[in-house]
CSV table of N, CA and C in Angstrom, one decimal:
chain,number,residue,atom,x,y,z
I,1,UNK,N,0.9,-1.2,-0.2
I,1,UNK,CA,0.2,-0.2,0.0
I,1,UNK,C,0.9,1.2,0.0
I,2,UNK,N,0.4,2.3,-0.5
I,2,UNK,CA,1.1,3.6,-0.7
I,2,UNK,C,1.0,4.3,0.6
I,3,UNK,N,1.8,4.1,1.5
I,3,UNK,CA,1.5,4.7,2.9
I,3,UNK,C,1.9,6.1,2.8
I,4,UNK,N,2.5,6.6,1.8
I,4,UNK,CA,2.7,8.0,1.7
I,4,UNK,C,1.4,9.0,1.4
I,5,UNK,N,0.4,8.4,1.0
I,5,UNK,CA,-0.7,9.1,0.8
I,5,UNK,C,-0.7,9.8,-0.7
I,6,UNK,N,0.2,9.4,-1.6
I,6,UNK,CA,0.4,10.0,-2.9
I,6,UNK,C,-0.8,9.6,-3.8
I,7,UNK,N,-1.5,8.2,-3.5
I,7,UNK,CA,-2.3,7.8,-4.7
I,7,UNK,C,-1.9,6.9,-5.5
I,8,UNK,N,-0.3,6.6,-5.6
I,8,UNK,CA,0.5,6.1,-6.5
I,8,UNK,C,0.4,4.4,-6.5
I,9,UNK,N,0.2,4.0,-5.4
I,9,UNK,CA,0.4,2.6,-5.2
I,9,UNK,C,-0.9,1.8,-5.1
I,10,UNK,N,-1.0,0.7,-5.3
I,10,UNK,CA,-2.2,-0.2,-5.3
I,10,UNK,C,-2.0,-1.2,-4.0
I,11,UNK,N,-2.7,-2.4,-4.1
I,11,UNK,CA,-2.5,-3.3,-2.9
I,11,UNK,C,-1.2,-3.7,-2.7
I,12,UNK,N,-0.6,-3.6,-1.3
I,12,UNK,CA,0.6,-4.1,-1.1
I,12,UNK,C,1.7,-3.5,-1.9
I,13,UNK,N,1.5,-2.3,-2.2
I,13,UNK,CA,2.5,-1.3,-3.0
I,13,UNK,C,2.8,-1.9,-4.3
I,14,UNK,N,1.9,-2.6,-4.9
I,14,UNK,CA,1.8,-3.1,-6.2
I,14,UNK,C,1.3,-2.0,-7.4
I,15,UNK,N,0.9,-2.6,-8.4
I,15,UNK,CA,0.4,-1.9,-9.5
I,15,UNK,C,-1.0,-1.2,-9.1
I,16,UNK,N,-1.1,0.3,-9.5
I,16,UNK,CA,-2.5,0.8,-8.7
I,16,UNK,C,-3.7,0.1,-9.4
I,17,UNK,N,-4.5,0.1,-8.4
I,17,UNK,CA,-5.8,-0.7,-9.0
I,17,UNK,C,-6.8,0.4,-9.0
I,18,UNK,N,-7.6,0.5,-10.3
I,18,UNK,CA,-8.4,1.6,-10.5
I,18,UNK,C,-9.8,1.5,-9.6
I,19,UNK,N,-9.8,0.5,-8.7
I,19,UNK,CA,-11.1,0.4,-7.8
I,19,UNK,C,-10.9,1.2,-6.7
I,20,UNK,N,-9.7,1.6,-6.2
I,20,UNK,CA,-9.4,2.2,-5.2
I,20,UNK,C,-7.9,3.2,-5.3
I,21,UNK,N,-8.0,4.2,-4.4
I,21,UNK,CA,-7.0,5.0,-4.5
I,21,UNK,C,-6.7,5.6,-3.0
I,22,UNK,N,-5.4,5.9,-2.7
I,22,UNK,CA,-5.2,6.5,-1.5
I,22,UNK,C,-4.9,7.8,-1.6
I,23,UNK,N,-5.5,8.6,-0.8
I,23,UNK,CA,-5.0,9.9,-0.6
I,23,UNK,C,-4.6,10.3,0.7
I,24,UNK,N,-3.9,11.4,1.0
I,24,UNK,CA,-3.5,11.6,2.4
I,24,UNK,C,-4.7,11.3,3.4
I,25,UNK,N,-4.5,10.5,4.3
I,25,UNK,CA,-5.1,10.1,5.4
I,25,UNK,C,-6.6,9.3,5.1
I,26,UNK,N,-6.7,9.1,3.8
I,26,UNK,CA,-8.0,8.5,3.6
I,26,UNK,C,-7.5,7.4,2.2
I,27,UNK,N,-8.5,6.3,2.2
I,27,UNK,CA,-8.8,5.2,1.2
I,27,UNK,C,-10.0,5.6,0.8
I,28,UNK,N,-10.0,5.6,-0.9
I,28,UNK,CA,-11.3,5.8,-1.5
I,28,UNK,C,-11.4,4.5,-2.2
I,29,UNK,N,-12.7,4.1,-2.3
I,29,UNK,CA,-13.0,2.8,-2.9
I,29,UNK,C,-14.0,3.2,-3.9
I,30,UNK,N,-14.2,2.5,-4.9
I,30,UNK,CA,-15.5,2.7,-6.0
I,30,UNK,C,-16.7,2.0,-5.3
I,31,UNK,N,-17.6,2.0,-6.1
I,31,UNK,CA,-19.2,1.5,-5.4
I,31,UNK,C,-19.1,0.1,-5.4
I,32,UNK,N,-18.3,-0.8,-6.0
I,32,UNK,CA,-18.6,-2.3,-5.9
I,32,UNK,C,-19.9,-2.8,-6.1
I,33,UNK,N,-20.5,-2.7,-7.7
I,33,UNK,CA,-21.7,-2.8,-7.7
I,33,UNK,C,-22.5,-1.8,-7.9
I,34,UNK,N,-22.3,-0.6,-7.4
I,34,UNK,CA,-23.0,0.7,-7.5
I,34,UNK,C,-21.8,1.8,-7.8
I,35,UNK,N,-21.6,1.9,-9.1
I,35,UNK,CA,-20.5,2.8,-9.5
I,35,UNK,C,-20.8,4.2,-9.0
I,36,UNK,N,-22.2,4.7,-8.8
I,36,UNK,CA,-22.6,5.9,-8.5
I,36,UNK,C,-22.1,6.1,-7.0
I,37,UNK,N,-21.6,5.2,-6.2
I,37,UNK,CA,-21.4,5.5,-4.9
I,37,UNK,C,-19.9,4.9,-4.4
I,38,UNK,N,-19.3,5.7,-3.7
I,38,UNK,CA,-18.0,5.5,-3.2
I,38,UNK,C,-18.1,5.1,-1.6
I,39,UNK,N,-17.0,4.6,-1.2
I,39,UNK,CA,-16.5,4.7,0.3
I,39,UNK,C,-15.3,5.5,0.5
I,40,UNK,N,-15.2,6.3,1.6
I,40,UNK,CA,-14.1,6.9,2.0
I,40,UNK,C,-13.7,6.5,3.4
I,41,UNK,N,-12.5,5.9,3.7
I,41,UNK,CA,-12.3,5.5,5.0
I,41,UNK,C,-11.2,6.4,5.3
I,42,UNK,N,-11.5,7.3,6.4
I,42,UNK,CA,-10.5,8.3,7.0
I,42,UNK,C,-9.7,7.6,8.1
I,43,UNK,N,-8.4,7.6,7.9
I,43,UNK,CA,-7.6,6.9,9.2
I,43,UNK,C,-7.8,8.0,10.4
I,44,UNK,N,-7.2,7.3,11.6
I,44,UNK,CA,-7.2,8.2,12.7
I,44,UNK,C,-6.6,9.2,12.7
I,45,UNK,N,-7.3,10.3,12.9
I,45,UNK,CA,-7.3,11.9,12.8
I,45,UNK,C,-7.3,12.4,14.1
I,46,UNK,N,-5.9,13.4,14.5
I,46,UNK,CA,-6.0,14.0,15.8
I,46,UNK,C,-6.5,15.5,15.5
I,47,UNK,N,-6.1,16.3,16.4
I,47,UNK,CA,-6.6,17.6,16.4
I,47,UNK,C,-5.4,18.7,16.3
I,48,UNK,N,-4.4,18.0,15.6
I,48,UNK,CA,-3.2,18.8,15.3
I,48,UNK,C,-3.6,19.7,14.1
I,49,UNK,N,-3.1,21.0,14.4
I,49,UNK,CA,-3.4,22.0,13.3
I,49,UNK,C,-2.2,22.3,12.6
I,50,UNK,N,-2.2,21.6,11.3
I,50,UNK,CA,-1.0,21.5,10.5
I,50,UNK,C,-0.7,23.0,10.0
I,51,UNK,N,-1.6,24.0,9.8
I,51,UNK,CA,-1.1,25.2,9.4
I,51,UNK,C,-0.1,26.0,10.5
I,52,UNK,N,-1.0,25.9,11.7
I,52,UNK,CA,-0.2,26.6,13.0
I,52,UNK,C,1.0,25.9,13.5
I,53,UNK,N,1.1,24.3,13.1
I,53,UNK,CA,2.0,23.5,13.4
I,53,UNK,C,1.8,23.3,15.3
I,54,UNK,N,0.6,23.3,15.6
I,54,UNK,CA,0.4,23.3,16.8
I,54,UNK,C,-0.7,22.1,17.3
I,55,UNK,N,-0.9,22.0,18.4
I,55,UNK,CA,-2.0,21.2,19.1
I,55,UNK,C,-2.5,21.7,20.3
I,56,UNK,N,-3.9,22.1,20.4
I,56,UNK,CA,-4.5,22.8,21.5
I,56,UNK,C,-4.2,21.7,22.9
I,57,UNK,N,-4.1,22.3,23.8
I,57,UNK,CA,-4.1,21.6,25.4
I,57,UNK,C,-5.3,20.9,25.5
I,58,UNK,N,-6.7,21.9,25.4
I,58,UNK,CA,-8.0,21.3,25.8
I,58,UNK,C,-8.8,20.3,24.9
I,59,UNK,N,-9.3,19.5,25.4
I,59,UNK,CA,-9.8,18.4,24.6
I,59,UNK,C,-11.2,19.1,23.6
I,60,UNK,N,-11.8,20.1,24.0
I,60,UNK,CA,-12.7,20.6,23.2
I,60,UNK,C,-12.2,21.1,21.9
I,61,UNK,N,-11.1,22.0,22.0
I,61,UNK,CA,-10.6,22.5,20.9
I,61,UNK,C,-10.0,21.4,19.9
I,62,UNK,N,-9.2,20.2,20.4
I,62,UNK,CA,-8.7,19.3,20.0
I,62,UNK,C,-9.9,18.5,19.0
I,63,UNK,N,-10.9,18.4,19.5
I,63,UNK,CA,-12.0,17.6,18.9
I,63,UNK,C,-12.5,18.5,17.8
I,64,UNK,N,-12.6,19.8,18.0
I,64,UNK,CA,-13.2,20.8,16.9
I,64,UNK,C,-12.2,20.8,15.5
I,65,UNK,N,-10.9,20.7,16.1
I,65,UNK,CA,-9.7,20.8,15.0
I,65,UNK,C,-9.7,19.4,14.4
I,66,UNK,N,-9.7,18.2,15.0
I,66,UNK,CA,-10.1,16.8,14.7
I,66,UNK,C,-11.2,17.0,13.5
I,67,UNK,N,-12.2,17.4,13.8
I,67,UNK,CA,-13.4,17.5,12.9
I,67,UNK,C,-13.0,18.3,11.5
I,68,UNK,N,-12.5,19.4,12.0
I,68,UNK,CA,-11.9,20.3,10.6
I,68,UNK,C,-10.9,19.5,9.9
I,69,UNK,N,-10.1,18.6,10.5
I,69,UNK,CA,-9.0,17.8,9.7
I,69,UNK,C,-9.8,16.8,9.0
I,70,UNK,N,-10.8,16.2,9.5
I,70,UNK,CA,-11.4,15.2,8.8
I,70,UNK,C,-12.3,15.7,7.9
I,71,UNK,N,-13.1,16.8,8.1
I,71,UNK,CA,-13.9,17.5,6.9
I,71,UNK,C,-12.9,17.8,5.8
I,72,UNK,N,-11.7,18.3,6.0
I,72,UNK,CA,-10.8,18.7,4.9
I,72,UNK,C,-10.4,17.4,4.0
I,73,UNK,N,-10.0,16.4,4.7
I,73,UNK,CA,-9.9,15.2,4.1
I,73,UNK,C,-11.0,14.7,3.3
I,74,UNK,N,-12.3,14.7,3.8
I,74,UNK,CA,-13.3,14.1,3.1
I,74,UNK,C,-13.8,14.9,2.1
I,75,UNK,N,-13.6,16.2,2.1
I,75,UNK,CA,-13.9,17.2,0.9
I,75,UNK,C,-12.8,16.9,-0.2
I,76,UNK,N,-11.6,16.5,0.2
I,76,UNK,CA,-10.8,16.1,-1.2
I,76,UNK,C,-10.9,15.0,-1.6
I,77,UNK,N,-11.8,14.3,-1.0
I,77,UNK,CA,-12.3,12.9,-1.6
I,77,UNK,C,-13.7,12.9,-2.1
I,78,UNK,N,-14.2,14.1,-2.2
I,78,UNK,CA,-15.5,14.5,-2.7
I,78,UNK,C,-16.6,14.0,-1.7
I,79,UNK,N,-16.6,14.4,-0.4
I,79,UNK,CA,-17.4,13.9,0.5
I,79,UNK,C,-17.4,15.0,1.6
I,80,UNK,N,-18.3,14.8,2.7
I,80,UNK,CA,-18.5,15.8,3.7
I,80,UNK,C,-18.9,14.9,5.1
I,81,UNK,N,-19.0,15.9,6.2
I,81,UNK,CA,-19.4,15.2,7.3
I,81,UNK,C,-20.9,14.5,7.1
I,82,UNK,N,-21.9,15.0,6.5
I,82,UNK,CA,-23.2,14.4,6.5
I,82,UNK,C,-23.1,12.9,5.7
I,83,UNK,N,-21.9,12.6,5.0
I,83,UNK,CA,-21.8,11.5,4.4
I,83,UNK,C,-21.3,10.3,5.1
I,84,UNK,N,-20.8,10.8,6.5
I,84,UNK,CA,-20.1,9.9,7.4
I,84,UNK,C,-21.2,8.9,7.9
I,85,UNK,N,-21.0,7.5,8.0
I,85,UNK,CA,-21.9,6.6,8.4
I,85,UNK,C,-21.4,5.9,9.7
I,86,UNK,N,-20.0,6.0,9.8
I,86,UNK,CA,-19.4,5.3,11.1
I,86,UNK,C,-18.5,6.1,11.5
I,87,UNK,N,-18.4,6.1,12.8
I,87,UNK,CA,-17.3,7.0,13.4
I,87,UNK,C,-16.8,6.1,14.7
I,88,UNK,N,-15.5,6.3,14.9
I,88,UNK,CA,-14.9,5.5,16.1
I,88,UNK,C,-13.9,6.8,16.7
I,89,UNK,N,-14.3,7.1,17.8
I,89,UNK,CA,-13.5,8.1,18.7
I,89,UNK,C,-12.5,7.4,19.8
I,90,UNK,N,-11.5,7.9,19.8
I,90,UNK,CA,-10.6,7.2,20.8
I,90,UNK,C,-10.0,8.4,21.6
I,91,UNK,N,-10.4,8.3,23.1
I,91,UNK,CA,-10.2,9.1,24.1
I,91,UNK,C,-8.8,8.7,24.9
I,92,UNK,N,-8.0,9.6,25.2
I,92,UNK,CA,-7.0,9.2,26.1
I,92,UNK,C,-7.6,9.2,27.6
I,93,UNK,N,-8.5,9.8,28.0
I,93,UNK,CA,-9.3,9.8,29.3
I,93,UNK,C,-10.8,9.8,29.3
I,94,UNK,N,-11.2,9.0,29.8
I,94,UNK,CA,-12.7,8.9,29.9
I,94,UNK,C,-13.6,9.9,30.3
I,95,UNK,N,-12.8,10.8,31.1
I,95,UNK,CA,-13.4,11.9,31.8
I,95,UNK,C,-13.7,13.2,30.8
I,96,UNK,N,-12.9,13.0,29.6
I,96,UNK,CA,-13.2,13.9,28.5
I,96,UNK,C,-14.6,13.4,27.6
I,97,UNK,N,-15.1,12.5,27.7
I,97,UNK,CA,-16.2,12.1,27.2
I,97,UNK,C,-17.4,13.3,27.1
I,98,UNK,N,-17.8,13.6,28.5
I,98,UNK,CA,-18.9,14.7,28.4
I,98,UNK,C,-18.6,15.9,27.8
I,99,UNK,N,-17.2,16.4,27.6
I,99,UNK,CA,-16.9,17.4,27.1
I,99,UNK,C,-16.7,17.4,25.5
I,100,UNK,N,-16.6,16.2,24.9
I,100,UNK,CA,-16.5,15.7,23.4
I,100,UNK,C,-17.8,15.6,22.8
I,101,UNK,N,-18.7,14.8,23.5
I,101,UNK,CA,-19.9,14.5,23.1
I,101,UNK,C,-20.8,15.4,22.4
I,102,UNK,N,-20.9,16.6,23.2
I,102,UNK,CA,-21.7,17.8,22.5
I,102,UNK,C,-21.1,18.2,21.2
I,103,UNK,N,-19.9,18.5,21.1
I,103,UNK,CA,-19.1,18.9,19.9
I,103,UNK,C,-19.4,18.0,18.7
I,104,UNK,N,-19.3,16.6,19.0
I,104,UNK,CA,-19.6,15.5,18.1
I,104,UNK,C,-21.1,15.7,17.5
I,105,UNK,N,-22.0,15.9,18.4
I,105,UNK,CA,-23.4,15.8,18.1
I,105,UNK,C,-23.7,17.3,17.3
I,106,UNK,N,-23.0,18.3,17.7
I,106,UNK,CA,-23.3,19.3,16.8
I,106,UNK,C,-22.8,19.2,15.6
I,107,UNK,N,-21.7,18.6,15.3
I,107,UNK,CA,-21.0,18.6,14.0
I,107,UNK,C,-21.8,17.5,13.2
I,108,UNK,N,-22.6,16.7,13.5
I,108,UNK,CA,-23.2,15.7,12.9
I,108,UNK,C,-24.8,15.9,12.8
I,109,UNK,N,-25.3,16.9,13.4
I,109,UNK,CA,-26.9,17.0,13.7
I,109,UNK,C,-27.7,16.1,14.0
I,110,UNK,N,-28.7,16.1,12.9
I,110,UNK,CA,-29.8,15.2,13.2
I,110,UNK,C,-29.6,13.8,12.4
I,111,UNK,N,-28.5,13.5,11.9
I,111,UNK,CA,-28.0,12.3,11.1
I,111,UNK,C,-26.6,11.9,11.9
I,112,UNK,N,-26.6,11.4,13.0
I,112,UNK,CA,-25.3,11.2,13.4
I,112,UNK,C,-24.9,9.6,13.1
I,113,UNK,N,-23.8,9.6,12.7
I,113,UNK,CA,-23.2,8.0,12.4
I,113,UNK,C,-23.1,7.3,13.5
I,114,UNK,N,-23.3,5.8,13.3
I,114,UNK,CA,-23.2,4.9,14.1
I,114,UNK,C,-21.8,5.0,14.7
I,115,UNK,N,-21.5,4.5,15.8
I,115,UNK,CA,-20.3,4.7,16.3
I,115,UNK,C,-19.8,4.2,17.7
I,116,UNK,N,-18.6,4.3,18.0
I,116,UNK,CA,-18.0,3.8,19.2
I,116,UNK,C,-17.0,4.6,19.9
I,117,UNK,N,-17.0,4.9,21.2
I,117,UNK,CA,-15.9,5.7,21.8
I,117,UNK,C,-15.3,4.5,22.8
I,118,UNK,N,-13.8,4.6,22.4
I,118,UNK,CA,-12.8,3.9,23.3
I,118,UNK,C,-11.9,4.7,24.0
I,119,UNK,N,-11.4,4.3,25.2
I,119,UNK,CA,-10.5,4.9,26.1
I,119,UNK,C,-9.1,4.0,25.9
I,120,UNK,N,-8.1,5.0,25.4
I,120,UNK,CA,-6.8,4.1,25.1
I,120,UNK,C,-5.6,5.0,25.1
I,121,UNK,N,-4.5,4.6,25.1
I,121,UNK,CA,-3.4,5.5,25.1
I,121,UNK,C,-3.5,5.9,23.6
I,122,UNK,N,-3.2,7.3,23.3
I,122,UNK,CA,-2.8,7.7,22.1
I,122,UNK,C,-1.1,7.9,21.6
I,123,UNK,N,-0.9,7.6,20.3
I,123,UNK,CA,0.5,7.6,20.0
I,123,UNK,C,1.2,8.9,20.4
I,124,UNK,N,0.5,10.1,20.2
I,124,UNK,CA,0.9,11.3,20.2
I,124,UNK,C,0.8,11.6,22.0
I,125,UNK,N,1.5,11.8,22.7
I,125,UNK,CA,1.4,12.1,24.0
I,125,UNK,C,0.3,13.3,24.4
I,126,UNK,N,0.5,14.5,23.1
I,126,UNK,CA,-0.1,15.7,23.5
I,126,UNK,C,-1.6,15.3,23.0
I,127,UNK,N,-1.9,14.4,22.4
I,127,UNK,CA,-3.1,14.1,21.8
I,127,UNK,C,-4.2,13.7,22.9
I,128,UNK,N,-5.4,14.1,23.0
I,128,UNK,CA,-6.4,13.9,23.9
I,128,UNK,C,-7.5,13.0,23.1
I,129,UNK,N,-7.6,13.2,22.0
I,129,UNK,CA,-8.7,12.7,21.1
I,129,UNK,C,-8.0,12.1,19.6
I,130,UNK,N,-8.5,11.0,19.0
I,130,UNK,CA,-8.5,10.5,17.8
I,130,UNK,C,-9.7,10.3,17.2
I,131,UNK,N,-10.1,10.5,16.1
I,131,UNK,CA,-11.1,10.3,15.3
I,131,UNK,C,-11.0,9.5,13.9
I,132,UNK,N,-11.8,8.1,13.7
I,132,UNK,CA,-11.5,7.8,12.4
I,132,UNK,C,-13.0,7.7,11.8
I,133,UNK,N,-13.5,7.8,10.5
I,133,UNK,CA,-14.6,7.8,10.0
I,133,UNK,C,-14.7,7.2,8.7
I,134,UNK,N,-15.9,6.4,8.4
I,134,UNK,CA,-16.1,5.9,7.0
I,134,UNK,C,-17.4,6.7,6.5
I,135,UNK,N,-17.2,7.2,5.3
I,135,UNK,CA,-18.1,7.7,4.5
I,135,UNK,C,-18.5,7.3,3.3
I,136,UNK,N,-19.8,7.4,3.1
I,136,UNK,CA,-20.3,6.9,1.8
I,136,UNK,C,-21.0,8.1,1.0
I,137,UNK,N,-20.3,8.2,-0.4
I,137,UNK,CA,-20.7,9.2,-1.0
I,137,UNK,C,-20.9,8.8,-2.5
């Protein structure tokens, strides 16, 4: 697989496969039987602000920035937050859930994706939240 996100590689780094392509932080597949629909799988995304090269300390701002990062990735793949059908939220501390849940609810409105929240250590010690999503567009 092309882990660099350039879209150049196919399965196991082989010849590119027209049924899917890798973009930065996302895997985009064709509709497999429904060519007018595609799946977008966005890998675990943190609240790192790439423009400012910073990560907020508070979990609320990290959650908002994480959603902005996901939205940016989805839009590059011709999708958006309303297309998300599944979401996995990883929290470094269970006590952060009551602060993060309203932010997620606001972002997805009356069509929230199915999902799961897990508490676990995160790779970046500054990160308090990480989210991965699956979207159908």
